[in-house]
Short mmCIF file of C-alpha atoms in Angstrom, two decimals:
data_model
loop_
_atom_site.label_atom_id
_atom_site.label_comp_id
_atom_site.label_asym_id
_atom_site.label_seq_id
_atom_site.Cartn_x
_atom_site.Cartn_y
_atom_site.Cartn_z
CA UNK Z 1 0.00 0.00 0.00
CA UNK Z 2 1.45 3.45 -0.90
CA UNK Z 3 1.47 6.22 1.22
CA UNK Z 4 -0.43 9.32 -0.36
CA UNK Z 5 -1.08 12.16 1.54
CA UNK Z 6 -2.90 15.22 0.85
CA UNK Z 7 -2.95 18.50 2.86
CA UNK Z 8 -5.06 20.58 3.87
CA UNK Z 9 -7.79 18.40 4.76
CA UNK Z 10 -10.23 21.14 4.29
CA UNK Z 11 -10.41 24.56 3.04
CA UNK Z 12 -12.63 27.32 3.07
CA UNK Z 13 -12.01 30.22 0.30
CA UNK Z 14 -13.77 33.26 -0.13
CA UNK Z 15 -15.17 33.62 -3.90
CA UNK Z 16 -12.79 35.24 -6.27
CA UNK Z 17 -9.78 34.17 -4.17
CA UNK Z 18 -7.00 32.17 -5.66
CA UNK Z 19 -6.17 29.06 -3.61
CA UNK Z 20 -3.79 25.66 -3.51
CA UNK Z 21 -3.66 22.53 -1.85
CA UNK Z 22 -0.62 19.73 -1.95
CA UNK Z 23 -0.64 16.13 -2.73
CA UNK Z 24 2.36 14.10 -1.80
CA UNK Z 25 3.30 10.61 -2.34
CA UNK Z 26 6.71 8.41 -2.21
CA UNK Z 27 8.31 9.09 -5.12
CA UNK Z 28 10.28 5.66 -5.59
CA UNK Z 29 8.58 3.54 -8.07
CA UNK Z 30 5.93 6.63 -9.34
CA UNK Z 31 4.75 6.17 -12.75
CA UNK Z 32 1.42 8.71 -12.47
CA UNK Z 33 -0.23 10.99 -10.92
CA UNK Z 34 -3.98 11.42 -11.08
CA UNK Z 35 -6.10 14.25 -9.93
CA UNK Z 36 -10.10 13.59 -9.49
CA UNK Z 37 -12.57 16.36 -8.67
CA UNK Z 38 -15.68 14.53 -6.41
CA UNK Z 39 -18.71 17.08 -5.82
CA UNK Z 40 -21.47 15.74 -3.56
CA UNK Z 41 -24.06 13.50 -4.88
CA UNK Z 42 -21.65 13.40 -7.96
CA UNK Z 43 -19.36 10.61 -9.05
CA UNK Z 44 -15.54 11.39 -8.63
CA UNK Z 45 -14.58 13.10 -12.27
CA UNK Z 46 -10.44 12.90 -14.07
CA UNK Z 47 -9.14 16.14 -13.81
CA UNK Z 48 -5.55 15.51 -14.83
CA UNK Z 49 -2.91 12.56 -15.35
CA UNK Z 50 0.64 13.76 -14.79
CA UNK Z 51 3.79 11.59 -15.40
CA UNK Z 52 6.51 13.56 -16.42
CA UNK Z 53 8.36 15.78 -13.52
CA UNK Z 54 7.97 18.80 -14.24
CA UNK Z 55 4.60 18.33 -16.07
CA UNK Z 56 1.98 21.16 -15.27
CA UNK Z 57 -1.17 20.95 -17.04
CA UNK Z 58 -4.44 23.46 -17.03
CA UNK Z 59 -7.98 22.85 -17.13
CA UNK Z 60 -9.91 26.35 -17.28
CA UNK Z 61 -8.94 28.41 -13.87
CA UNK Z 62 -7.44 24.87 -12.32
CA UNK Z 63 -3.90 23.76 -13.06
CA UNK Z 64 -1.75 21.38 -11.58
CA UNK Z 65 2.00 21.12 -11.38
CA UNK Z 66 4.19 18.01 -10.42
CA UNK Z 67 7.16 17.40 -8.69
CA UNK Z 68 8.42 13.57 -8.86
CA UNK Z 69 11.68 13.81 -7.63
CA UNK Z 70 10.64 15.15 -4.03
CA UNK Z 71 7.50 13.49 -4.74
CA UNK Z 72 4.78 16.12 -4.90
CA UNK Z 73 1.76 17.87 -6.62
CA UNK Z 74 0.23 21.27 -6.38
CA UNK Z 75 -3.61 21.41 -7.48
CA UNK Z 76 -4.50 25.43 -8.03
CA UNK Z 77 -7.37 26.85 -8.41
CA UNK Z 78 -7.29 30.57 -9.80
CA UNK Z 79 -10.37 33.28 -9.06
CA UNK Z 80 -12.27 30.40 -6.84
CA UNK Z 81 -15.97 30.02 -7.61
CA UNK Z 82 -19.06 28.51 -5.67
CA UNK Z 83 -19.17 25.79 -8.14
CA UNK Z 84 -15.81 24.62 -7.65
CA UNK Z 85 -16.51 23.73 -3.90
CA UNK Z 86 -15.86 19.82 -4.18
CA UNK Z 87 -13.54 17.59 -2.68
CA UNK Z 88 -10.28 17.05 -4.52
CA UNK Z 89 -8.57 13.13 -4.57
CA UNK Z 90 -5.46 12.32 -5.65
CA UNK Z 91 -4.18 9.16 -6.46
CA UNK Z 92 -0.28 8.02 -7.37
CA UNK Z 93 0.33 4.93 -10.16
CA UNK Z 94 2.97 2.89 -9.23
CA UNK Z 95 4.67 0.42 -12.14
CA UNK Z 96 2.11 -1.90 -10.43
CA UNK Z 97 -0.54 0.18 -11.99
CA UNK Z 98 -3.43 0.48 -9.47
CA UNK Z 99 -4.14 3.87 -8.16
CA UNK Z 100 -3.43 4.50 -4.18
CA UNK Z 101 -5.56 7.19 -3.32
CA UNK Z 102 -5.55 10.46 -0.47
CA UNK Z 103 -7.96 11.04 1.76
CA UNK Z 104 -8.89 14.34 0.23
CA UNK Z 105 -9.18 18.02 0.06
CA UNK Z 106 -12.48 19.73 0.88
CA UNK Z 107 -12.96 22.88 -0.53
CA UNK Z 108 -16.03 25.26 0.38
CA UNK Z 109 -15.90 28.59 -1.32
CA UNK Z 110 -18.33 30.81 0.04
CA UNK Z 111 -20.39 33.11 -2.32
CA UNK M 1 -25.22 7.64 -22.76
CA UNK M 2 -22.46 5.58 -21.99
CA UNK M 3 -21.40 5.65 -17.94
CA UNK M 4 -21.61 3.32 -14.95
CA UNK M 5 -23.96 2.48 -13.13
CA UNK M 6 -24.22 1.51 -9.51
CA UNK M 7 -27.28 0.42 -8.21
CA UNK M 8 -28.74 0.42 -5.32
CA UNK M 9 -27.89 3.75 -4.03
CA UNK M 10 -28.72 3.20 -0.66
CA UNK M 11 -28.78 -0.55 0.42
CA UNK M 12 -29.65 -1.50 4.34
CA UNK M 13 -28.91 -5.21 5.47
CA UNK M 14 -29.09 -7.06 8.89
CA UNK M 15 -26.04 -8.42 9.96
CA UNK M 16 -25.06 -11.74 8.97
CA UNK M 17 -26.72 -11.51 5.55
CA UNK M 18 -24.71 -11.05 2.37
CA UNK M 19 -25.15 -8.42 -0.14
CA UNK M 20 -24.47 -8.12 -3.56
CA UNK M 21 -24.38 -4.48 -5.19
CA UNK M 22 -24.38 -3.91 -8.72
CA UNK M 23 -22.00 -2.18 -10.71
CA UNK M 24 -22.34 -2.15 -15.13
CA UNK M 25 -20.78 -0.01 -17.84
CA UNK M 26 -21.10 0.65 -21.47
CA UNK M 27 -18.11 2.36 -22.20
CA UNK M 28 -16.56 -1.22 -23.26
CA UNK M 29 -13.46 -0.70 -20.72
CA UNK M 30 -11.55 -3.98 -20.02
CA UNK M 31 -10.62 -3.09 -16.46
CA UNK M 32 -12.75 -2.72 -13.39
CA UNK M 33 -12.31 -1.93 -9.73
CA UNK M 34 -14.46 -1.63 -6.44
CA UNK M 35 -13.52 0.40 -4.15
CA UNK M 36 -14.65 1.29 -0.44
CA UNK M 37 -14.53 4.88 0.96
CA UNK M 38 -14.77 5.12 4.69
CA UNK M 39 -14.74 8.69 7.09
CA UNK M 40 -11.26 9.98 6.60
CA UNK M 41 -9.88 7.60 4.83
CA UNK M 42 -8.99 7.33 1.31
CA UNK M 43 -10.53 5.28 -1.26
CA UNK M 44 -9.28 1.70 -0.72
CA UNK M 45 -9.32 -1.31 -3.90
CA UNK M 46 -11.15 -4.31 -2.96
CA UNK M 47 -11.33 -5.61 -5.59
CA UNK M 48 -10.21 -5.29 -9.84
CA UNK M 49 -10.39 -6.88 -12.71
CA UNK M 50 -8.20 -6.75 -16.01
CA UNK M 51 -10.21 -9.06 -18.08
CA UNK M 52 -13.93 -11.06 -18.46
CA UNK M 53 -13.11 -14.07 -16.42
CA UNK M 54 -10.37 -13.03 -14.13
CA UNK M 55 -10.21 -10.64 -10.73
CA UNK M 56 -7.53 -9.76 -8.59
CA UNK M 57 -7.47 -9.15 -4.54
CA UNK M 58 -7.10 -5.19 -4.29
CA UNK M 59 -5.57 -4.31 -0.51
CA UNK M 60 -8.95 -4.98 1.42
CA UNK M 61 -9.99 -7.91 -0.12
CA UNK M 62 -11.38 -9.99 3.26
CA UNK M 63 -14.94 -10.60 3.37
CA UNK M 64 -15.91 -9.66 -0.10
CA UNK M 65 -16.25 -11.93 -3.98
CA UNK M 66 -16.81 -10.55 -7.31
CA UNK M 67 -17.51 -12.24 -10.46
CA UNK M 68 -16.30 -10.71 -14.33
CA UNK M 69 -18.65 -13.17 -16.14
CA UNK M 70 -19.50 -10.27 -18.69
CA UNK M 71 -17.39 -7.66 -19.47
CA UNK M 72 -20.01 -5.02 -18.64
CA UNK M 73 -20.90 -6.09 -15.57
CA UNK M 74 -18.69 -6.33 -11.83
CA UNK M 75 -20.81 -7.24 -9.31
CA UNK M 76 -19.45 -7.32 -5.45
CA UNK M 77 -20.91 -9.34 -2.51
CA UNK M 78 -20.02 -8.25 0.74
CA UNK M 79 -20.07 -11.65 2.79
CA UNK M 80 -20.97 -11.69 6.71
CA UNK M 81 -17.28 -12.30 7.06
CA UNK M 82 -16.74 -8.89 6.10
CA UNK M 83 -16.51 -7.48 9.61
CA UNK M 84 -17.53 -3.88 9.11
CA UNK M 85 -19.17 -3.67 5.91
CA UNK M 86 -20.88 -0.65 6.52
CA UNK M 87 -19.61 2.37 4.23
CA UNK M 88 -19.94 3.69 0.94
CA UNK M 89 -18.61 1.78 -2.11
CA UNK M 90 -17.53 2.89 -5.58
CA UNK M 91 -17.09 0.66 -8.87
CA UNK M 92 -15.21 2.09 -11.57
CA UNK M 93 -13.68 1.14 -15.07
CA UNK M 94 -10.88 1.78 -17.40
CA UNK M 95 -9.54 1.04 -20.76
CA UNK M 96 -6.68 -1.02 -19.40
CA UNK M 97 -5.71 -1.20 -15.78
CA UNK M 98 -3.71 1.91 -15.16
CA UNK M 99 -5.46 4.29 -17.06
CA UNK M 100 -7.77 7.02 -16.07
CA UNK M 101 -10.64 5.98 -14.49
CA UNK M 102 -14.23 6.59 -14.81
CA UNK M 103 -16.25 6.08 -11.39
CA UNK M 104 -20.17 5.10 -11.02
CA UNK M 105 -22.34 7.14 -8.47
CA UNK M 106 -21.67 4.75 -5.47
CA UNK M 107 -23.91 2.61 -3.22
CA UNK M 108 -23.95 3.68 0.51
CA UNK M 109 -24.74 0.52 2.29
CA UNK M 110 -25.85 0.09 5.93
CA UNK M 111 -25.33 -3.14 8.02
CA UNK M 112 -26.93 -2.97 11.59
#
């Protein structure tokens, strides 16, 4: 079982504001990173897949950055909206291939 | 519309009884997974599958069986040897194990 950590484990933005959270994860052995956005009632949804260190790849105002040689990610979200309140998994690939998931970061942004 | 689909969404069961929840998709992925999600924890693999016919023990396999009979279809029984079986689970499939997966809606079950 791999060790993947994510931090905080909640977070509560204002609208408008700009905001990060961290996922880390050991970085012997990584093949891929995945990022999933999960709002309630809602089935978890791909975001990214990230691979190469150094990668950093943009969906709309969220982008994500990866680090595999210290064995971190960044998740950003620029100009937070209400709509982007969700939680945020993410999950490391090892050669193995299954996904070993965080726990999780909750964001709230309040209108 | 192609998806997956989980069914029930809510399932309650007295303890001792086993339970078998759904889980089918028509996006024509080989690879399928269950996994169980309990309060601050991560999302742990029970159970996957690569191929029709064939299923691998994820890290929390005790206590639960699948069956791949049909590629479509993944369904998981949670045994009474499962010792706390209460908690929501999610099935989910992907082109080949390893790539991006696509996750049904979830069945929160309740054992009391």
């Amino acid at each position: 079982i791999l060790n993947v950590e994510q931090s905080p484990q909640s977070l509560h933005v204002q609208e408008g504001d700009s905001t990060n959270f961290t996922c880390s994860f050991p970085s012997s052995n990584f093949y891929a990173l995945h990022w999933y956005r999960w709002e309630t009632a809602k089935s978890p949804e791909a975001l990214f897949v990230m691979t190469l260190n150094g990668d950093e790849k943009k969906k709309g105002r969220i982008s994500a950055t990866l680090n595999t040689k210290e064995g971190y990610s960044y998740l950003y979200i620029k100009g937070s909206q209400p709509e982007d309140s969700a939680t945020y998994l993410c999950a490391s690939r090892t050669g193995a291939n299954n996904l070993f998931f965080g726990t999780g970061t909750r964001l709230t942004v309040i209108p | 519309d192609g998806g997956i689909t989980q069914s029930p969404k809510y399932l309650f069961r007295k303890e001792g009884q086993n339970v078998t929840l759904s889980c089918e998709q028509n996006l024509n992925h080989d690879a399928m997974y269950w996994y169980r999600q309990d309060p601050g924890q991560g999302l742990r693999l029970i159970y996957y599958s690569q191929i029709v016919n064939d299923f691998q023990k994820g890290d929390i396999a005790e206590g639960y069986s699948v069956s791949r009979e049909k590629k479509e279809s993944f369904p998981l029984t949670v045994t009474s040897a499962q010792k706390n079986p209460t908690a929501f689970y999610l099935c989910a499939s992907s082109p080949r194990q390893g790539y991006e997966q696509y996750f049904g809606p979830g069945t929160r079950l309740t054992v009391t």
